[in-house]
Amino acid sequence: MRKPIVAGNWKMNTNLSEAVALAENIVRQLNVARIDKADIILAPPFTHLYRVSEIIANKHKLHLGGQNCHQEANGAYTGEVSAGMLRSLGASYVILGHSERRQYFGEDDVLIGQKVRAALENNLRPIYCLGEKLEEREIGKHFNVVSQQMQTALFDLEEADFRKLVIAYEPVWAIGTGKTASPAQAQEVHAFLRELIAKRYGAATAENTSILYGGSAKPDNAAELFDQPDIDGGLIGGASLKAEDFLAIVYALPCARR
Ligand code: PEP
């Protein structure tokens, strides 16, 4: 059974006291009984990870995630943070290959694949982000693009390692733009990704892989997205910065509505 997951990517937002307030509000308001089957992940900026880890320590459904990591274990890489460092702060997940990393920091799938391996070696579960740009969708290339991304970054992993991954489909044209993929558009790509995984690793692994949707998900469109058969939750940017909105999205998971 694949796990429902909602992850909040706070990006480069919040100072320390705002991050503390946000994490405390989430902890105070989260009704764990409602999300028994799900994992909820908070991915604050690196500087706030340790403090947030202390705040969520006793909420077993809440997990800590990094927003990126370096591919090397340590060394002269000024300003960088390794997977092992994230793990030592209490992180259990790390977001890799986010489109903002690709666009502003020149990351490609070869590099992202190396980061995925570094994360796995340090017992972190990568949340691997992929998705097409607007111009690629407009010419109908979106299936080729996501297929190439999976192939280059992930498909030489052993099956046991691949099973530790979470995939996040994030059409670039929907991230932070207020434009959401329609549930049908998202479902079509999620089903395609699951089929690719099935071809490479078999049906059981495909069935067990959580594939999240990301791109302007909000309290008022989350349920419709999460009701699609191949959408297992969301990676949430802007709407994860308000505890009430983030939790409304968490409660839009089908398992929280039963
Ligand atoms: C994201 O950055 O992963 C994201 C989905 O952002 P937003 O929800 O703001 O579109």
PDB file of C-alpha atoms and ligand atoms in Angstrom:
ATOM      1  CA  MET A   1       0.000   0.000   0.000  1.00  0.00           C
ATOM      2  CA  ARG A   2       1.409   3.379  -0.914  1.00  0.00           C
ATOM      3  CA  LYS A   3       1.529   6.008   1.776  1.00  0.00           C
ATOM      4  CA  PRO A   4      -0.430   9.256   1.551  1.00  0.00           C
ATOM      5  CA  ILE A   5       1.979  12.143   2.099  1.00  0.00           C
ATOM      6  CA  VAL A   6       1.669  15.910   2.344  1.00  0.00           C
ATOM      7  CA  ALA A   7       4.959  17.832   2.441  1.00  0.00           C
ATOM      8  CA  GLY A   8       5.341  21.559   3.107  1.00  0.00           C
ATOM      9  CA  ASN A   9       8.236  23.213   1.291  1.00  0.00           C
ATOM     10  CA  TRP A  10       8.802  26.502   3.096  1.00  0.00           C
ATOM     11  CA  LYS A  11      11.504  27.513   0.583  1.00  0.00           C
ATOM     12  CA  MET A  12      13.545  30.602   1.617  1.00  0.00           C
ATOM     13  CA  ASN A  13      10.757  31.936   3.803  1.00  0.00           C
ATOM     14  CA  THR A  14      10.412  32.601   7.557  1.00  0.00           C
ATOM     15  CA  ASN A  15      12.906  33.919  10.051  1.00  0.00           C
ATOM     16  CA  LEU A  16      13.552  31.717  13.058  1.00  0.00           C
ATOM     17  CA  SER A  17      10.733  33.056  15.226  1.00  0.00           C
ATOM     18  CA  GLU A  18       8.236  32.804  12.344  1.00  0.00           C
ATOM     19  CA  ALA A  19       9.352  29.234  11.693  1.00  0.00           C
ATOM     20  CA  VAL A  20       8.922  28.358  15.356  1.00  0.00           C
ATOM     21  CA  ALA A  21       5.428  29.875  15.396  1.00  0.00           C
ATOM     22  CA  LEU A  22       4.438  28.032  12.213  1.00  0.00           C
ATOM     23  CA  ALA A  23       5.724  24.659  13.455  1.00  0.00           C
ATOM     24  CA  GLU A  24       4.102  25.185  16.874  1.00  0.00           C
ATOM     25  CA  ASN A  25       0.763  26.054  15.267  1.00  0.00           C
ATOM     26  CA  ILE A  26       0.898  22.939  13.113  1.00  0.00           C
ATOM     27  CA  VAL A  27       1.748  20.754  16.112  1.00  0.00           C
ATOM     28  CA  ARG A  28      -1.011  22.343  18.226  1.00  0.00           C
ATOM     29  CA  GLN A  29      -3.714  22.038  15.575  1.00  0.00           C
ATOM     30  CA  LEU A  30      -2.840  18.710  13.957  1.00  0.00           C
ATOM     31  CA  ASN A  31      -5.332  15.985  14.775  1.00  0.00           C
ATOM     32  CA  VAL A  32      -3.104  12.936  14.451  1.00  0.00           C
ATOM     33  CA  ALA A  33      -6.059  10.529  14.697  1.00  0.00           C
ATOM     34  CA  ARG A  34      -7.428  11.910  11.418  1.00  0.00           C
ATOM     35  CA  ILE A  35      -4.260  11.182   9.465  1.00  0.00           C
ATOM     36  CA  ASP A  36      -3.394   7.846  10.913  1.00  0.00           C
ATOM     37  CA  LYS A  37      -2.201   6.425   7.590  1.00  0.00           C
ATOM     38  CA  ALA A  38      -0.323   9.485   6.302  1.00  0.00           C
ATOM     39  CA  ASP A  39       3.082  11.100   6.724  1.00  0.00           C
ATOM     40  CA  ILE A  40       3.266  14.871   7.029  1.00  0.00           C
ATOM     41  CA  ILE A  41       6.617  16.451   6.234  1.00  0.00           C
ATOM     42  CA  LEU A  42       7.868  19.930   7.102  1.00  0.00           C
ATOM     43  CA  ALA A  43      10.806  21.222   5.070  1.00  0.00           C
ATOM     44  CA  PRO A  44      11.952  24.523   6.615  1.00  0.00           C
ATOM     45  CA  PRO A  45      15.137  26.369   5.621  1.00  0.00           C
ATOM     46  CA  PHE A  46      18.347  24.639   6.786  1.00  0.00           C
ATOM     47  CA  THR A  47      18.915  27.232   9.518  1.00  0.00           C
ATOM     48  CA  HIS A  48      15.628  26.323  11.232  1.00  0.00           C
ATOM     49  CA  LEU A  49      15.791  22.539  10.958  1.00  0.00           C
ATOM     50  CA  TYR A  50      17.151  21.810  14.395  1.00  0.00           C
ATOM     51  CA  ARG A  51      14.647  24.034  16.198  1.00  0.00           C
ATOM     52  CA  VAL A  52      11.745  22.646  14.185  1.00  0.00           C
ATOM     53  CA  SER A  53      12.938  19.098  14.900  1.00  0.00           C
ATOM     54  CA  GLU A  54      12.636  19.827  18.623  1.00  0.00           C
ATOM     55  CA  ILE A  55       9.101  21.181  18.179  1.00  0.00           C
ATOM     56  CA  ILE A  56       7.811  18.193  16.211  1.00  0.00           C
ATOM     57  CA  ALA A  57       9.734  15.583  18.202  1.00  0.00           C
ATOM     58  CA  ASN A  58       6.709  14.105  19.942  1.00  0.00           C
ATOM     59  CA  LYS A  59       4.265  14.119  17.014  1.00  0.00           C
ATOM     60  CA  HIS A  60       4.895  10.772  15.374  1.00  0.00           C
ATOM     61  CA  LYS A  61       3.126  11.651  12.102  1.00  0.00           C
ATOM     62  CA  LEU A  62       5.272  14.750  11.549  1.00  0.00           C
ATOM     63  CA  HIS A  63       8.613  14.323   9.814  1.00  0.00           C
ATOM     64  CA  LEU A  64      11.432  16.704   9.017  1.00  0.00           C
ATOM     65  CA  GLY A  65      12.752  17.245   5.509  1.00  0.00           C
ATOM     66  CA  GLY A  66      15.616  19.192   3.950  1.00  0.00           C
ATOM     67  CA  GLN A  67      15.021  21.238   0.791  1.00  0.00           C
ATOM     68  CA  ASN A  68      18.250  20.122  -0.898  1.00  0.00           C
ATOM     69  CA  CYS A  69      21.583  18.512  -0.078  1.00  0.00           C
ATOM     70  CA  HIS A  70      25.034  18.310  -1.602  1.00  0.00           C
ATOM     71  CA  GLN A  71      26.108  15.164  -3.429  1.00  0.00           C
ATOM     72  CA  GLU A  72      29.377  14.780  -1.497  1.00  0.00           C
ATOM     73  CA  ALA A  73      29.655  13.585   2.097  1.00  0.00           C
ATOM     74  CA  ASN A  74      31.872  16.483   3.240  1.00  0.00           C
ATOM     75  CA  GLY A  75      34.730  18.697   2.117  1.00  0.00           C
ATOM     76  CA  ALA A  76      35.576  22.152   0.827  1.00  0.00           C
ATOM     77  CA  TYR A  77      32.147  23.125  -0.513  1.00  0.00           C
ATOM     78  CA  THR A  78      31.521  26.484   1.117  1.00  0.00           C
ATOM     79  CA  GLY A  79      27.883  27.124   1.923  1.00  0.00           C
ATOM     80  CA  GLU A  80      26.698  23.605   1.224  1.00  0.00           C
ATOM     81  CA  VAL A  81      24.948  21.065   3.442  1.00  0.00           C
ATOM     82  CA  SER A  82      25.397  17.290   3.171  1.00  0.00           C
ATOM     83  CA  ALA A  83      22.840  14.512   3.470  1.00  0.00           C
ATOM     84  CA  GLY A  84      24.617  13.254   6.592  1.00  0.00           C
ATOM     85  CA  MET A  85      24.267  16.684   8.211  1.00  0.00           C
ATOM     86  CA  LEU A  86      20.532  16.683   7.504  1.00  0.00           C
ATOM     87  CA  ARG A  87      20.212  13.215   8.973  1.00  0.00           C
ATOM     88  CA  SER A  88      22.102  14.292  12.109  1.00  0.00           C
ATOM     89  CA  LEU A  89      19.561  17.099  12.607  1.00  0.00           C
ATOM     90  CA  GLY A  90      16.692  14.637  12.596  1.00  0.00           C
ATOM     91  CA  ALA A  91      15.603  14.878   8.956  1.00  0.00           C
ATOM     92  CA  SER A  92      14.184  11.752   7.392  1.00  0.00           C
ATOM     93  CA  TYR A  93      13.330  13.172   3.956  1.00  0.00           C
ATOM     94  CA  VAL A  94      15.022  15.515   1.499  1.00  0.00           C
ATOM     95  CA  ILE A  95      13.495  17.316  -1.487  1.00  0.00           C
ATOM     96  CA  LEU A  96      15.730  16.908  -4.548  1.00  0.00           C
ATOM     97  CA  GLY A  97      15.499  18.239  -8.075  1.00  0.00           C
ATOM     98  CA  HIS A  98      12.980  20.961  -7.311  1.00  0.00           C
ATOM     99  CA  SER A  99      12.410  23.075 -10.422  1.00  0.00           C
ATOM    100  CA  GLU A 100      13.805  26.137  -8.620  1.00  0.00           C
ATOM    101  CA  ARG A 101      17.068  24.227  -8.074  1.00  0.00           C
ATOM    102  CA  ARG A 102      17.063  23.287 -11.748  1.00  0.00           C
ATOM    103  CA  GLN A 103      16.201  26.795 -12.953  1.00  0.00           C
ATOM    104  CA  TYR A 104      18.257  29.033 -10.639  1.00  0.00           C
ATOM    105  CA  PHE A 105      21.143  26.740  -9.688  1.00  0.00           C
ATOM    106  CA  GLY A 106      21.651  24.858 -12.926  1.00  0.00           C
ATOM    107  CA  GLU A 107      20.966  21.400 -11.497  1.00  0.00           C
ATOM    108  CA  ASP A 108      20.463  18.646 -14.053  1.00  0.00           C
ATOM    109  CA  ASP A 109      19.360  15.053 -13.705  1.00  0.00           C
ATOM    110  CA  VAL A 110      22.881  13.651 -13.589  1.00  0.00           C
ATOM    111  CA  LEU A 111      23.686  15.828 -10.574  1.00  0.00           C
ATOM    112  CA  ILE A 112      20.287  15.209  -9.012  1.00  0.00           C
ATOM    113  CA  GLY A 113      20.840  11.466  -9.411  1.00  0.00           C
ATOM    114  CA  GLN A 114      24.101  11.827  -7.445  1.00  0.00           C
ATOM    115  CA  LYS A 115      22.237  13.706  -4.712  1.00  0.00           C
ATOM    116  CA  VAL A 116      19.597  10.958  -4.605  1.00  0.00           C
ATOM    117  CA  ARG A 117      22.347   8.414  -3.972  1.00  0.00           C
ATOM    118  CA  ALA A 118      23.956  10.570  -1.267  1.00  0.00           C
ATOM    119  CA  ALA A 119      20.570  10.864   0.445  1.00  0.00           C
ATOM    120  CA  LEU A 120      19.946   7.119   0.314  1.00  0.00           C
ATOM    121  CA  GLU A 121      23.415   6.386   1.714  1.00  0.00           C
ATOM    122  CA  ASN A 122      22.483   8.543   4.693  1.00  0.00           C
ATOM    123  CA  ASN A 123      19.090   6.989   5.321  1.00  0.00           C
ATOM    124  CA  LEU A 124      17.160   9.937   3.961  1.00  0.00           C
ATOM    125  CA  ARG A 125      14.154   9.327   1.722  1.00  0.00           C
ATOM    126  CA  PRO A 126      14.482  11.529  -1.379  1.00  0.00           C
ATOM    127  CA  ILE A 127      11.417  13.352  -2.658  1.00  0.00           C
ATOM    128  CA  TYR A 128      12.427  13.502  -6.295  1.00  0.00           C
ATOM    129  CA  CYS A 129      10.743  16.393  -8.159  1.00  0.00           C
ATOM    130  CA  LEU A 130      10.195  16.412 -11.885  1.00  0.00           C
ATOM    131  CA  GLY A 131       7.911  18.141 -14.361  1.00  0.00           C
ATOM    132  CA  GLU A 132       7.713  19.915 -17.662  1.00  0.00           C
ATOM    133  CA  LYS A 133       7.966  23.628 -18.503  1.00  0.00           C
ATOM    134  CA  LEU A 134       5.081  25.482 -20.123  1.00  0.00           C
ATOM    135  CA  GLU A 135       6.639  25.465 -23.585  1.00  0.00           C
ATOM    136  CA  GLU A 136       7.189  21.717 -23.338  1.00  0.00           C
ATOM    137  CA  ARG A 137       3.550  21.089 -22.433  1.00  0.00           C
ATOM    138  CA  GLU A 138       2.357  23.398 -25.203  1.00  0.00           C
ATOM    139  CA  ILE A 139       4.076  21.268 -27.820  1.00  0.00           C
ATOM    140  CA  GLY A 140       2.908  18.031 -26.207  1.00  0.00           C
ATOM    141  CA  LYS A 141       6.373  16.977 -24.990  1.00  0.00           C
ATOM    142  CA  HIS A 142       5.490  16.567 -21.318  1.00  0.00           C
ATOM    143  CA  PHE A 143       5.506  12.762 -21.337  1.00  0.00           C
ATOM    144  CA  ASN A 144       8.939  12.685 -23.012  1.00  0.00           C
ATOM    145  CA  VAL A 145      10.316  15.212 -20.535  1.00  0.00           C
ATOM    146  CA  VAL A 146       9.223  13.392 -17.382  1.00  0.00           C
ATOM    147  CA  SER A 147      10.234  10.047 -18.839  1.00  0.00           C
ATOM    148  CA  GLN A 148      13.754  11.351 -19.540  1.00  0.00           C
ATOM    149  CA  GLN A 149      13.990  12.844 -16.044  1.00  0.00           C
ATOM    150  CA  MET A 150      13.069   9.524 -14.392  1.00  0.00           C
ATOM    151  CA  GLN A 151      15.403   7.607 -16.668  1.00  0.00           C
ATOM    152  CA  THR A 152      18.483   9.781 -16.141  1.00  0.00           C
ATOM    153  CA  ALA A 153      18.186  10.481 -12.420  1.00  0.00           C
ATOM    154  CA  LEU A 154      16.665   7.282 -11.056  1.00  0.00           C
ATOM    155  CA  PHE A 155      16.420   4.247 -13.255  1.00  0.00           C
ATOM    156  CA  ASP A 156      19.843   2.817 -12.566  1.00  0.00           C
ATOM    157  CA  LEU A 157      18.974   2.508  -8.856  1.00  0.00           C
ATOM    158  CA  GLU A 158      18.491  -0.972  -7.439  1.00  0.00           C
ATOM    159  CA  GLU A 159      14.843  -1.778  -6.789  1.00  0.00           C
ATOM    160  CA  ALA A 160      15.319  -1.835  -2.995  1.00  0.00           C
ATOM    161  CA  ASP A 161      16.664   1.734  -3.147  1.00  0.00           C
ATOM    162  CA  PHE A 162      14.028   2.932  -5.595  1.00  0.00           C
ATOM    163  CA  ARG A 163      11.380   1.786  -3.128  1.00  0.00           C
ATOM    164  CA  LYS A 164      12.616   4.349  -0.595  1.00  0.00           C
ATOM    165  CA  LEU A 165      11.821   7.213  -2.972  1.00  0.00           C
ATOM    166  CA  VAL A 166       8.846   9.532  -3.145  1.00  0.00           C
ATOM    167  CA  ILE A 167       8.150  11.115  -6.543  1.00  0.00           C
ATOM    168  CA  ALA A 168       6.660  14.603  -6.884  1.00  0.00           C
ATOM    169  CA  TYR A 169       5.178  15.634 -10.209  1.00  0.00           C
ATOM    170  CA  GLU A 170       5.426  19.428 -10.334  1.00  0.00           C
ATOM    171  CA  PRO A 171       4.616  20.984 -13.697  1.00  0.00           C
ATOM    172  CA  VAL A 172       6.871  24.049 -13.716  1.00  0.00           C
ATOM    173  CA  TRP A 173       4.099  26.233 -15.137  1.00  0.00           C
ATOM    174  CA  ALA A 174       1.994  25.546 -12.045  1.00  0.00           C
ATOM    175  CA  ILE A 175       4.593  26.254  -9.338  1.00  0.00           C
ATOM    176  CA  GLY A 176       3.940  29.480  -7.470  1.00  0.00           C
ATOM    177  CA  THR A 177       1.871  30.798 -10.382  1.00  0.00           C
ATOM    178  CA  GLY A 178      -1.619  30.213  -9.015  1.00  0.00           C
ATOM    179  CA  LYS A 179      -2.267  27.989 -12.063  1.00  0.00           C
ATOM    180  CA  THR A 180      -3.006  24.441 -11.001  1.00  0.00           C
ATOM    181  CA  ALA A 181      -2.918  21.450 -13.321  1.00  0.00           C
ATOM    182  CA  SER A 182      -6.468  20.164 -13.623  1.00  0.00           C
ATOM    183  CA  PRO A 183      -7.073  16.911 -11.752  1.00  0.00           C
ATOM    184  CA  ALA A 184      -7.320  15.151 -15.137  1.00  0.00           C
ATOM    185  CA  GLN A 185      -4.023  16.637 -16.397  1.00  0.00           C
ATOM    186  CA  ALA A 186      -2.240  15.663 -13.185  1.00  0.00           C
ATOM    187  CA  GLN A 187      -3.781  12.181 -13.085  1.00  0.00           C
ATOM    188  CA  GLU A 188      -2.726  11.517 -16.671  1.00  0.00           C
ATOM    189  CA  VAL A 189       0.931  12.220 -15.874  1.00  0.00           C
ATOM    190  CA  HIS A 190       0.831  10.376 -12.531  1.00  0.00           C
ATOM    191  CA  ALA A 191      -0.598   7.281 -14.245  1.00  0.00           C
ATOM    192  CA  PHE A 192       2.106   7.554 -16.905  1.00  0.00           C
ATOM    193  CA  LEU A 193       4.831   7.778 -14.224  1.00  0.00           C
ATOM    194  CA  ARG A 194       3.429   4.761 -12.411  1.00  0.00           C
ATOM    195  CA  GLU A 195       3.453   2.813 -15.647  1.00  0.00           C
ATOM    196  CA  LEU A 196       7.091   3.786 -16.274  1.00  0.00           C
ATOM    197  CA  ILE A 197       7.976   2.556 -12.789  1.00  0.00           C
ATOM    198  CA  ALA A 198       6.071  -0.680 -13.407  1.00  0.00           C
ATOM    199  CA  LYS A 199       7.993  -1.278 -16.641  1.00  0.00           C
ATOM    200  CA  ARG A 200      11.336  -0.706 -14.928  1.00  0.00           C
ATOM    201  CA  TYR A 201      10.757  -2.213 -11.466  1.00  0.00           C
ATOM    202  CA  GLY A 202       7.546  -4.239 -11.734  1.00  0.00           C
ATOM    203  CA  ALA A 203       3.938  -3.703 -10.738  1.00  0.00           C
ATOM    204  CA  ALA A 204       4.425  -4.201  -6.995  1.00  0.00           C
ATOM    205  CA  THR A 205       7.032  -1.430  -6.728  1.00  0.00           C
ATOM    206  CA  ALA A 206       4.924   0.877  -8.897  1.00  0.00           C
ATOM    207  CA  GLU A 207       1.910   0.233  -6.707  1.00  0.00           C
ATOM    208  CA  ASN A 208       3.961   1.016  -3.597  1.00  0.00           C
ATOM    209  CA  THR A 209       5.487   4.288  -4.807  1.00  0.00           C
ATOM    210  CA  SER A 210       3.891   7.490  -3.485  1.00  0.00           C
ATOM    211  CA  ILE A 211       3.564  10.048  -6.280  1.00  0.00           C
ATOM    212  CA  LEU A 212       2.731  13.544  -5.028  1.00  0.00           C
ATOM    213  CA  TYR A 213       1.348  16.461  -7.006  1.00  0.00           C
ATOM    214  CA  GLY A 214       2.854  19.940  -6.587  1.00  0.00           C
ATOM    215  CA  GLY A 215       1.881  23.248  -8.164  1.00  0.00           C
ATOM    216  CA  SER A 216      -0.427  25.811  -6.570  1.00  0.00           C
ATOM    217  CA  ALA A 217      -2.293  23.237  -4.510  1.00  0.00           C
ATOM    218  CA  LYS A 218      -4.594  25.006  -2.041  1.00  0.00           C
ATOM    219  CA  PRO A 219      -7.306  24.119   0.460  1.00  0.00           C
ATOM    220  CA  ASP A 220      -9.994  24.572  -2.199  1.00  0.00           C
ATOM    221  CA  ASN A 221      -8.492  22.361  -4.903  1.00  0.00           C
ATOM    222  CA  ALA A 222      -6.594  19.735  -2.888  1.00  0.00           C
ATOM    223  CA  ALA A 223      -9.426  17.226  -2.380  1.00  0.00           C
ATOM    224  CA  GLU A 224     -10.212  17.044  -6.083  1.00  0.00           C
ATOM    225  CA  LEU A 225      -6.545  16.406  -6.859  1.00  0.00           C
ATOM    226  CA  PHE A 226      -6.080  13.880  -4.045  1.00  0.00           C
ATOM    227  CA  ASP A 227      -9.172  11.963  -5.182  1.00  0.00           C
ATOM    228  CA  GLN A 228      -7.423  10.962  -8.399  1.00  0.00           C
ATOM    229  CA  PRO A 229      -6.397   7.303  -8.289  1.00  0.00           C
ATOM    230  CA  ASP A 230      -2.679   7.911  -8.918  1.00  0.00           C
ATOM    231  CA  ILE A 231      -2.230  11.043  -6.795  1.00  0.00           C
ATOM    232  CA  ASP A 232      -1.019  10.089  -3.337  1.00  0.00           C
ATOM    233  CA  GLY A 233      -0.735  13.524  -1.765  1.00  0.00           C
ATOM    234  CA  GLY A 234       0.965  16.844  -2.348  1.00  0.00           C
ATOM    235  CA  LEU A 235       4.158  18.851  -2.196  1.00  0.00           C
ATOM    236  CA  ILE A 236       2.952  22.264  -1.089  1.00  0.00           C
ATOM    237  CA  GLY A 237       4.831  25.552  -1.424  1.00  0.00           C
ATOM    238  CA  GLY A 238       2.999  28.824  -0.772  1.00  0.00           C
ATOM    239  CA  ALA A 239       0.059  27.294   1.074  1.00  0.00           C
ATOM    240  CA  SER A 240       2.360  25.522   3.544  1.00  0.00           C
ATOM    241  CA  LEU A 241       3.298  28.841   5.160  1.00  0.00           C
ATOM    242  CA  LYS A 242      -0.023  29.198   6.988  1.00  0.00           C
ATOM    243  CA  ALA A 243      -0.793  26.423   9.470  1.00  0.00           C
ATOM    244  CA  GLU A 244      -4.562  26.590   8.775  1.00  0.00           C
ATOM    245  CA  ASP A 245      -4.133  26.285   4.990  1.00  0.00           C
ATOM    246  CA  PHE A 246      -1.523  23.566   5.258  1.00  0.00           C
ATOM    247  CA  LEU A 247      -3.681  21.527   7.620  1.00  0.00           C
ATOM    248  CA  ALA A 248      -6.758  22.025   5.430  1.00  0.00           C
ATOM    249  CA  ILE A 249      -4.732  20.461   2.607  1.00  0.00           C
ATOM    250  CA  VAL A 250      -3.612  17.627   4.894  1.00  0.00           C
ATOM    251  CA  TYR A 251      -7.251  16.953   5.819  1.00  0.00           C
ATOM    252  CA  ALA A 252      -8.152  16.862   2.120  1.00  0.00           C
ATOM    253  CA  LEU A 253      -6.355  13.509   1.893  1.00  0.00           C
ATOM    254  CA  PRO A 254      -8.996  10.830   1.282  1.00  0.00           C
ATOM    255  CA  CYS A 255      -7.823   8.913   4.396  1.00  0.00           C
ATOM    256  CA  ALA A 256      -8.581  11.997   6.543  1.00  0.00           C
ATOM    257  CA  ARG A 257     -12.089  12.404   5.121  1.00  0.00           C
ATOM    258  CA  ARG A 258     -13.319   8.893   5.884  1.00  0.00           C
TER     259      ARG A 258
HETATM  260  C1  PEP B   1       6.655  23.851  -4.753  1.00  0.00           C
HETATM  261  O1  PEP B   1       7.470  24.748  -4.796  1.00  0.00           O
HETATM  262  O2  PEP B   1       7.017  22.672  -4.573  1.00  0.00           O
HETATM  263  C2  PEP B   1       5.251  24.206  -4.952  1.00  0.00           C
HETATM  264  C3  PEP B   1       4.412  23.263  -5.264  1.00  0.00           C
HETATM  265  O3  PEP B   1       4.943  25.537  -4.797  1.00  0.00           O
HETATM  266  P1  PEP B   1       3.475  26.190  -4.828  1.00  0.00           P
HETATM  267  O4  PEP B   1       2.572  25.276  -4.021  1.00  0.00           O
HETATM  268  O5  PEP B   1       3.645  27.513  -4.200  1.00  0.00           O
HETATM  269  O6  PEP B   1       3.062  26.232  -6.259  1.00  0.00           O
END
